[in-house]
Amino acid sequence: MPLCPRPLLPALLALPLLLAGCATVRPGPAGDAAGASATASAGRVLTAAELRAAAVTAADLGGGYTVSLLPAGQGGPPAGAVQRRVSDVPACQPVLDAIGPGDPAAAPAAESDLTLTRTAAPRTALYVGLLGYPAGRAAALQSMLDQVLAQCASFTSGVPGVPGRTHHQLARAEQPSGDTPTDGGADALTGFTLLSGDGAGALSQRAEVARVGTVLAVFSTVGTAKEPAGAPDPAAVRAQTRRLRAAQG
């Protein structure tokens, strides 16, 4: 598993196919509610340049932060650098594709990636992926994510042809930045933790997925079982959602 997480949602574009082929995961009222919410809070679809311009800056955070906007296409490891892991539960595959190599065809219409660090904690990075979609798609994807969180509490994965399996534990997390919905905040916010592996060396990842109109903003941190990943910085989450709201206004 790469220590620098890829943006956590593009892989969910492939999830409808998994839902259709897995009897244990079905779209339900949550999907209908998400569609209604998307209509009520629909934002303007952003171009790649507009999405990049909407990325949070150090000035937005009032000092004490370093923000690095990554060059286009560098939000994850180079193609072929990491082998794709396959889940023993097909419905849980999007979780693995979200944090490692996935389906290259499952991509948002526009994407920008950045990292944030605080001067007071330079070794603790926050990874941010801004993912732009056609109208209504972001809400549908977030609804699908909620379904995966409800049904993939524990599963295993492996690399085809390579011995050994990795155990994963997935759980919903409370969001300290849960200021939604508000005029300047997100339309919806989903938080989760993922622990991959066993023992003190297990990889811990924490994420918040904020939907702002047609964009999903994914905030991720990384840690270990001994030092679990911390919650994404609430100030950074709020500042980024405000910029995305303004960009779609």
CSV table of C-alpha atoms in Angstrom, one decimal:
chain,number,residue,atom,x,y,z
A,1,MET,CA,0.0,0.0,0.0
A,2,PRO,CA,1.4,3.5,-0.8
A,3,LEU,CA,1.8,5.8,2.1
A,4,CYS,CA,0.6,8.8,0.1
A,5,PRO,CA,-3.1,8.0,-0.5
A,6,ARG,CA,-4.6,8.6,-3.9
A,7,PRO,CA,-7.7,10.7,-4.1
A,8,LEU,CA,-10.3,8.4,-2.4
A,9,LEU,CA,-13.3,8.7,-4.7
A,10,PRO,CA,-12.6,8.2,-8.4
A,11,ALA,CA,-12.8,4.5,-8.1
A,12,LEU,CA,-16.4,4.7,-7.0
A,13,LEU,CA,-17.4,5.6,-10.6
A,14,ALA,CA,-17.2,1.9,-11.2
A,15,LEU,CA,-19.3,1.1,-8.2
A,16,PRO,CA,-22.7,0.8,-10.0
A,17,LEU,CA,-21.4,-2.2,-11.9
A,18,LEU,CA,-20.4,-3.8,-8.6
A,19,LEU,CA,-23.8,-3.0,-7.1
A,20,ALA,CA,-25.5,-4.7,-10.0
A,21,GLY,CA,-23.4,-7.8,-9.6
A,22,CYS,CA,-23.6,-8.2,-5.8
A,23,ALA,CA,-26.9,-9.1,-4.2
A,24,THR,CA,-25.8,-7.9,-0.8
A,25,VAL,CA,-25.3,-4.3,-1.8
A,26,ARG,CA,-28.3,-2.5,-3.3
A,27,PRO,CA,-29.1,1.2,-3.9
A,28,GLY,CA,-31.8,2.3,-1.5
A,29,PRO,CA,-33.6,5.4,-0.1
A,30,ALA,CA,-30.2,7.0,0.6
A,31,GLY,CA,-29.6,7.2,-3.1
A,32,ASP,CA,-33.0,8.8,-3.7
A,33,ALA,CA,-32.3,11.3,-0.9
A,34,ALA,CA,-28.9,12.1,-2.3
A,35,GLY,CA,-30.5,12.8,-5.7
A,36,ALA,CA,-33.0,15.2,-4.1
A,37,SER,CA,-30.2,16.9,-2.1
A,38,ALA,CA,-28.1,17.3,-5.3
A,39,THR,CA,-31.0,19.0,-7.0
A,40,ALA,CA,-31.5,21.4,-4.1
A,41,SER,CA,-27.8,22.3,-3.8
A,42,ALA,CA,-26.7,21.9,-7.4
A,43,GLY,CA,-23.6,23.9,-8.2
A,44,ARG,CA,-22.0,24.8,-11.5
A,45,VAL,CA,-19.8,22.2,-13.1
A,46,LEU,CA,-16.2,23.4,-12.9
A,47,THR,CA,-13.5,23.1,-15.6
A,48,ALA,CA,-10.1,21.7,-14.7
A,49,ALA,CA,-8.7,25.2,-14.6
A,50,GLU,CA,-11.5,26.5,-12.4
A,51,LEU,CA,-11.1,23.5,-10.0
A,52,ARG,CA,-7.4,24.1,-9.7
A,53,ALA,CA,-8.0,27.8,-9.0
A,54,ALA,CA,-10.5,26.8,-6.3
A,55,ALA,CA,-7.8,24.9,-4.3
A,56,VAL,CA,-7.3,26.3,-0.8
A,57,THR,CA,-4.2,28.5,-0.2
A,58,ALA,CA,-2.0,29.2,2.8
A,59,ALA,CA,-3.5,32.8,2.9
A,60,ASP,CA,-7.0,31.3,3.3
A,61,LEU,CA,-5.8,29.5,6.5
A,62,GLY,CA,-4.4,32.6,8.2
A,63,GLY,CA,-0.8,31.6,8.4
A,64,GLY,CA,1.0,28.7,10.0
A,65,TYR,CA,0.4,26.4,7.0
A,66,THR,CA,2.3,25.3,3.9
A,67,VAL,CA,0.2,24.4,0.9
A,68,SER,CA,1.6,22.6,-2.1
A,69,LEU,CA,-0.6,22.2,-5.2
A,70,LEU,CA,0.6,19.1,-7.1
A,71,PRO,CA,1.2,19.2,-10.8
A,72,ALA,CA,-1.6,17.7,-12.8
A,73,GLY,CA,-1.6,13.9,-12.9
A,74,GLN,CA,0.7,13.5,-9.9
A,75,GLY,CA,-2.0,12.8,-7.2
A,76,GLY,CA,-0.8,9.2,-7.0
A,77,PRO,CA,2.1,6.9,-7.6
A,78,PRO,CA,3.3,6.4,-11.3
A,79,ALA,CA,1.4,3.8,-13.3
A,80,GLY,CA,2.8,0.4,-12.6
A,81,ALA,CA,4.7,1.4,-9.5
A,82,VAL,CA,2.3,-0.4,-7.2
A,83,GLN,CA,0.3,-3.5,-7.9
A,84,ARG,CA,-3.4,-3.5,-7.7
A,85,ARG,CA,-4.9,-5.4,-4.7
A,86,VAL,CA,-8.1,-7.4,-5.1
A,87,SER,CA,-10.7,-7.7,-2.4
A,88,ASP,CA,-12.3,-11.0,-1.4
A,89,VAL,CA,-15.6,-9.1,-1.3
A,90,PRO,CA,-16.3,-7.5,-4.7
A,91,ALA,CA,-18.5,-4.8,-3.2
A,92,CYS,CA,-15.5,-3.6,-1.1
A,93,GLN,CA,-13.1,-3.3,-4.1
A,94,PRO,CA,-13.8,0.5,-4.5
A,95,VAL,CA,-12.2,1.0,-1.1
A,96,LEU,CA,-8.9,-0.6,-2.3
A,97,ASP,CA,-9.0,1.2,-5.6
A,98,ALA,CA,-9.5,4.5,-3.8
A,99,ILE,CA,-6.2,4.2,-1.9
A,100,GLY,CA,-4.1,2.4,-4.5
A,101,PRO,CA,-4.0,1.5,-8.2
A,102,GLY,CA,-7.6,1.2,-9.6
A,103,ASP,CA,-9.4,1.3,-12.9
A,104,PRO,CA,-7.8,4.1,-15.0
A,105,ALA,CA,-11.1,4.6,-16.8
A,106,ALA,CA,-12.8,5.4,-13.5
A,107,ALA,CA,-11.8,9.1,-13.2
A,108,PRO,CA,-13.6,12.4,-12.5
A,109,ALA,CA,-14.1,15.0,-15.2
A,110,ALA,CA,-11.6,17.2,-13.5
A,111,GLU,CA,-9.1,16.8,-10.6
A,112,SER,CA,-6.7,18.8,-8.5
A,113,ASP,CA,-4.5,17.4,-5.7
A,114,LEU,CA,-2.7,19.2,-2.9
A,115,THR,CA,-0.9,18.7,0.4
A,116,LEU,CA,-1.1,20.8,3.5
A,117,THR,CA,1.2,20.8,6.5
A,118,ARG,CA,1.2,22.9,9.7
A,119,THR,CA,4.3,24.7,10.9
A,120,ALA,CA,3.6,23.3,14.3
A,121,ALA,CA,3.5,19.7,13.0
A,122,PRO,CA,5.5,19.5,9.8
A,123,ARG,CA,5.6,15.7,9.7
A,124,THR,CA,1.8,15.4,9.7
A,125,ALA,CA,0.5,16.0,6.2
A,126,LEU,CA,-3.1,16.4,5.0
A,127,TYR,CA,-3.7,15.2,1.5
A,128,VAL,CA,-6.5,16.8,-0.4
A,129,GLY,CA,-8.2,15.6,-3.6
A,130,LEU,CA,-10.6,17.9,-5.4
A,131,LEU,CA,-12.8,15.8,-7.8
A,132,GLY,CA,-15.2,17.5,-10.3
A,133,TYR,CA,-18.1,15.6,-11.8
A,134,PRO,CA,-21.1,16.2,-14.1
A,135,ALA,CA,-24.2,17.6,-12.3
A,136,GLY,CA,-25.7,15.1,-9.9
A,137,ARG,CA,-22.9,12.6,-10.0
A,138,ALA,CA,-21.1,13.8,-6.9
A,139,ALA,CA,-24.2,13.2,-4.7
A,140,ALA,CA,-24.7,9.7,-6.2
A,141,LEU,CA,-21.1,8.7,-5.5
A,142,GLN,CA,-21.3,9.9,-1.9
A,143,SER,CA,-24.5,7.9,-1.4
A,144,MET,CA,-22.7,4.8,-2.8
A,145,LEU,CA,-19.8,5.4,-0.4
A,146,ASP,CA,-22.2,5.4,2.5
A,147,GLN,CA,-23.5,2.0,1.3
A,148,VAL,CA,-19.9,0.6,1.2
A,149,LEU,CA,-19.2,1.9,4.7
A,150,ALA,CA,-22.3,0.1,6.0
A,151,GLN,CA,-21.3,-3.3,4.5
A,152,CYS,CA,-17.5,-3.5,4.4
A,153,ALA,CA,-16.5,-3.4,8.0
A,154,SER,CA,-14.0,-6.2,7.6
A,155,PHE,CA,-12.5,-7.8,4.5
A,156,THR,CA,-9.2,-9.1,3.1
A,157,SER,CA,-7.2,-8.5,-0.1
A,158,GLY,CA,-4.3,-9.8,-2.0
A,159,VAL,CA,-2.2,-9.3,-5.2
A,160,PRO,CA,-3.1,-11.9,-7.8
A,161,GLY,CA,-0.3,-14.5,-8.0
A,162,VAL,CA,1.4,-13.2,-4.9
A,163,PRO,CA,1.2,-15.2,-1.6
A,164,GLY,CA,-0.4,-13.6,1.5
A,165,ARG,CA,-3.5,-11.7,2.3
A,166,THR,CA,-4.0,-8.3,4.1
A,167,HIS,CA,-6.8,-7.8,6.5
A,168,HIS,CA,-8.7,-4.5,6.3
A,169,GLN,CA,-11.0,-2.9,8.9
A,170,LEU,CA,-13.3,-0.1,7.7
A,171,ALA,CA,-15.4,2.1,10.0
A,172,ARG,CA,-17.4,5.3,9.8
A,173,ALA,CA,-15.8,8.2,11.8
A,174,GLU,CA,-17.2,11.3,13.4
A,175,GLN,CA,-16.2,14.5,11.7
A,176,PRO,CA,-14.9,17.3,13.9
A,177,SER,CA,-15.4,19.7,11.0
A,178,GLY,CA,-19.1,18.6,10.6
A,179,ASP,CA,-20.6,22.1,9.9
A,180,THR,CA,-23.0,20.9,7.2
A,181,PRO,CA,-25.1,21.9,5.6
A,182,THR,CA,-24.4,25.6,5.9
A,183,ASP,CA,-24.1,28.4,3.4
A,184,GLY,CA,-20.3,28.3,3.4
A,185,GLY,CA,-20.0,24.6,4.2
A,186,ALA,CA,-20.5,21.3,2.4
A,187,ASP,CA,-23.8,19.8,1.3
A,188,ALA,CA,-22.8,16.5,3.0
A,189,LEU,CA,-19.8,15.1,4.8
A,190,THR,CA,-18.8,11.5,5.3
A,191,GLY,CA,-15.9,10.4,7.5
A,192,PHE,CA,-14.2,7.0,7.7
A,193,THR,CA,-11.1,5.2,8.9
A,194,LEU,CA,-9.3,2.2,7.2
A,195,LEU,CA,-6.8,0.0,9.0
A,196,SER,CA,-4.9,-2.3,6.6
A,197,GLY,CA,-2.7,-5.1,8.0
A,198,ASP,CA,-2.1,-6.5,11.5
A,199,GLY,CA,0.0,-5.6,14.4
A,200,ALA,CA,1.9,-2.4,15.1
A,201,GLY,CA,3.0,-2.0,11.5
A,202,ALA,CA,-0.6,-1.8,10.1
A,203,LEU,CA,-1.4,1.2,7.9
A,204,SER,CA,-4.0,3.6,9.3
A,205,GLN,CA,-5.9,6.0,7.0
A,206,ARG,CA,-8.5,8.6,8.0
A,207,ALA,CA,-10.6,10.5,5.5
A,208,GLU,CA,-13.4,13.0,5.2
A,209,VAL,CA,-15.4,13.3,2.0
A,210,ALA,CA,-17.1,16.7,1.6
A,211,ARG,CA,-19.6,17.3,-1.2
A,212,VAL,CA,-19.9,20.8,-2.4
A,213,GLY,CA,-22.2,21.1,-5.3
A,214,THR,CA,-20.6,19.2,-8.2
A,215,VAL,CA,-17.3,18.6,-6.4
A,216,LEU,CA,-16.2,16.0,-3.9
A,217,ALA,CA,-13.3,17.2,-1.7
A,218,VAL,CA,-11.4,14.3,-0.1
A,219,PHE,CA,-9.2,15.1,3.0
A,220,SER,CA,-6.9,12.2,4.0
A,221,THR,CA,-4.3,11.6,6.7
A,222,VAL,CA,-2.0,8.6,7.2
A,223,GLY,CA,-0.7,6.8,10.3
A,224,THR,CA,0.0,3.4,11.8
A,225,ALA,CA,-1.8,1.1,14.3
A,226,LYS,CA,0.6,2.4,17.0
A,227,GLU,CA,0.1,6.1,15.9
A,228,PRO,CA,-3.4,6.2,14.2
A,229,ALA,CA,-4.1,8.7,11.5
A,230,GLY,CA,-5.5,11.9,12.9
A,231,ALA,CA,-8.7,13.7,11.9
A,232,PRO,CA,-8.3,16.1,9.0
A,233,ASP,CA,-7.7,19.6,10.1
A,234,PRO,CA,-11.2,21.2,10.6
A,235,ALA,CA,-9.9,24.7,9.6
A,236,ALA,CA,-8.5,23.3,6.3
A,237,VAL,CA,-11.8,21.4,5.6
A,238,ARG,CA,-13.9,24.5,6.2
A,239,ALA,CA,-11.6,26.8,4.2
A,240,GLN,CA,-11.6,24.5,1.2
A,241,THR,CA,-15.4,24.0,1.2
A,242,ARG,CA,-15.8,27.8,1.3
A,243,ARG,CA,-13.6,28.2,-1.8
A,244,LEU,CA,-15.4,25.5,-3.7
A,245,ARG,CA,-18.8,27.0,-2.8
A,246,ALA,CA,-17.6,30.4,-4.0
A,247,ALA,CA,-16.2,29.0,-7.2
A,248,GLN,CA,-19.6,27.5,-8.1
A,249,GLY,CA,-21.7,30.5,-7.1
